[in-house]
């Protein structure tokens, strides 16, 4: 009975928050406000109006809210609001109905009249890079409105990013792991699912175009006239040579193109760490990397932000 009351109380709370906020977020997406302890703060389901900088965290497939809050805290403690997408397998496996539609909704929320003055930065984990590519292709379709949005993207951090070629292995492992990272790698089930996904994403198949569009955007091929390239911003990429999900040479190939676009890319190579496991291995170093991008990205933050909050 008590558990039922708690659930009812939380539902009422969420409804009250959403009724006061202007813009509901898509499913599996939460808002955490600046200046709070993101490991403990109650998650909200809508983005309020305002001019405070916002970091958009695009999680890895199967990431839990508790895990992603640890990364959100790196931003909220520095005066930055956070939108966090808890990525699910369907966001990647269903690129149009879930992947593109989710990023379109986030773009709509951040383009509203009372949120469009928020400067933005992005942190993407693993297949979060695929979701960011979806956002860039959506901005390309919006013409001048998309160009205005792109100009608000002030910085980015990438943790173990996966390109389209890495989706079959990464997604099959995430689905089969059952919440224990790496448990299924090399098993019969994981290999069979990987083979099925490789066929699903075959270059000659009908689905490949959607993944290729995202990949092309991440490689800087999709920006039209009038765009201030969202790649030419302070950027850090965090990875490890020991990662079995994404190849370091593929990561370097992408970010070499970002450098050509004008981005100052910092490569933070961690020793011996596995896929999206770098923060627990060396929290201090990880935070320093994120803090540097936050400072540079939001150096011209709105005057309404508390003095010295960005550090």
mmCIF file of C-alpha atoms in Angstrom, residues 3-17 30 41-45 65 69:
data_model
loop_
_atom_site.group_PDB
_atom_site.id
_atom_site.type_symbol
_atom_site.label_atom_id
_atom_site.label_comp_id
_atom_site.label_asym_id
_atom_site.label_seq_id
_atom_site.Cartn_x
_atom_site.Cartn_y
_atom_site.Cartn_z
ATOM 1 C CA UNK A 3 4.625 1.581 -2.353
ATOM 2 C CA UNK A 4 1.461 2.348 -4.287
ATOM 3 C CA UNK A 5 1.172 5.725 -2.542
ATOM 4 C CA UNK A 6 4.781 6.555 -3.376
ATOM 5 C CA UNK A 7 4.220 5.745 -7.032
ATOM 6 C CA UNK A 8 1.066 7.824 -7.059
ATOM 7 C CA UNK A 9 2.896 10.702 -5.360
ATOM 8 C CA UNK A 10 5.682 10.614 -7.941
ATOM 9 C CA UNK A 11 3.162 10.572 -10.792
ATOM 10 C CA UNK A 12 1.447 13.619 -9.323
ATOM 11 C CA UNK A 13 4.841 15.344 -8.941
ATOM 12 C CA UNK A 14 5.765 14.660 -12.574
ATOM 13 C CA UNK A 15 2.424 16.035 -13.720
ATOM 14 C CA UNK A 16 2.917 19.198 -11.679
ATOM 15 C CA UNK A 17 6.412 19.725 -13.074
ATOM 16 C CA UNK A 30 15.095 13.776 -18.441
ATOM 17 C CA UNK A 41 17.928 15.634 -7.691
ATOM 18 C CA UNK A 42 14.506 14.419 -8.806
ATOM 19 C CA UNK A 43 14.434 14.144 -12.596
ATOM 20 C CA UNK A 44 11.983 16.331 -14.480
ATOM 21 C CA UNK A 45 10.320 15.408 -17.773
ATOM 22 C CA UNK A 65 19.583 6.859 -15.228
ATOM 23 C CA UNK A 69 23.488 11.221 -13.600
#
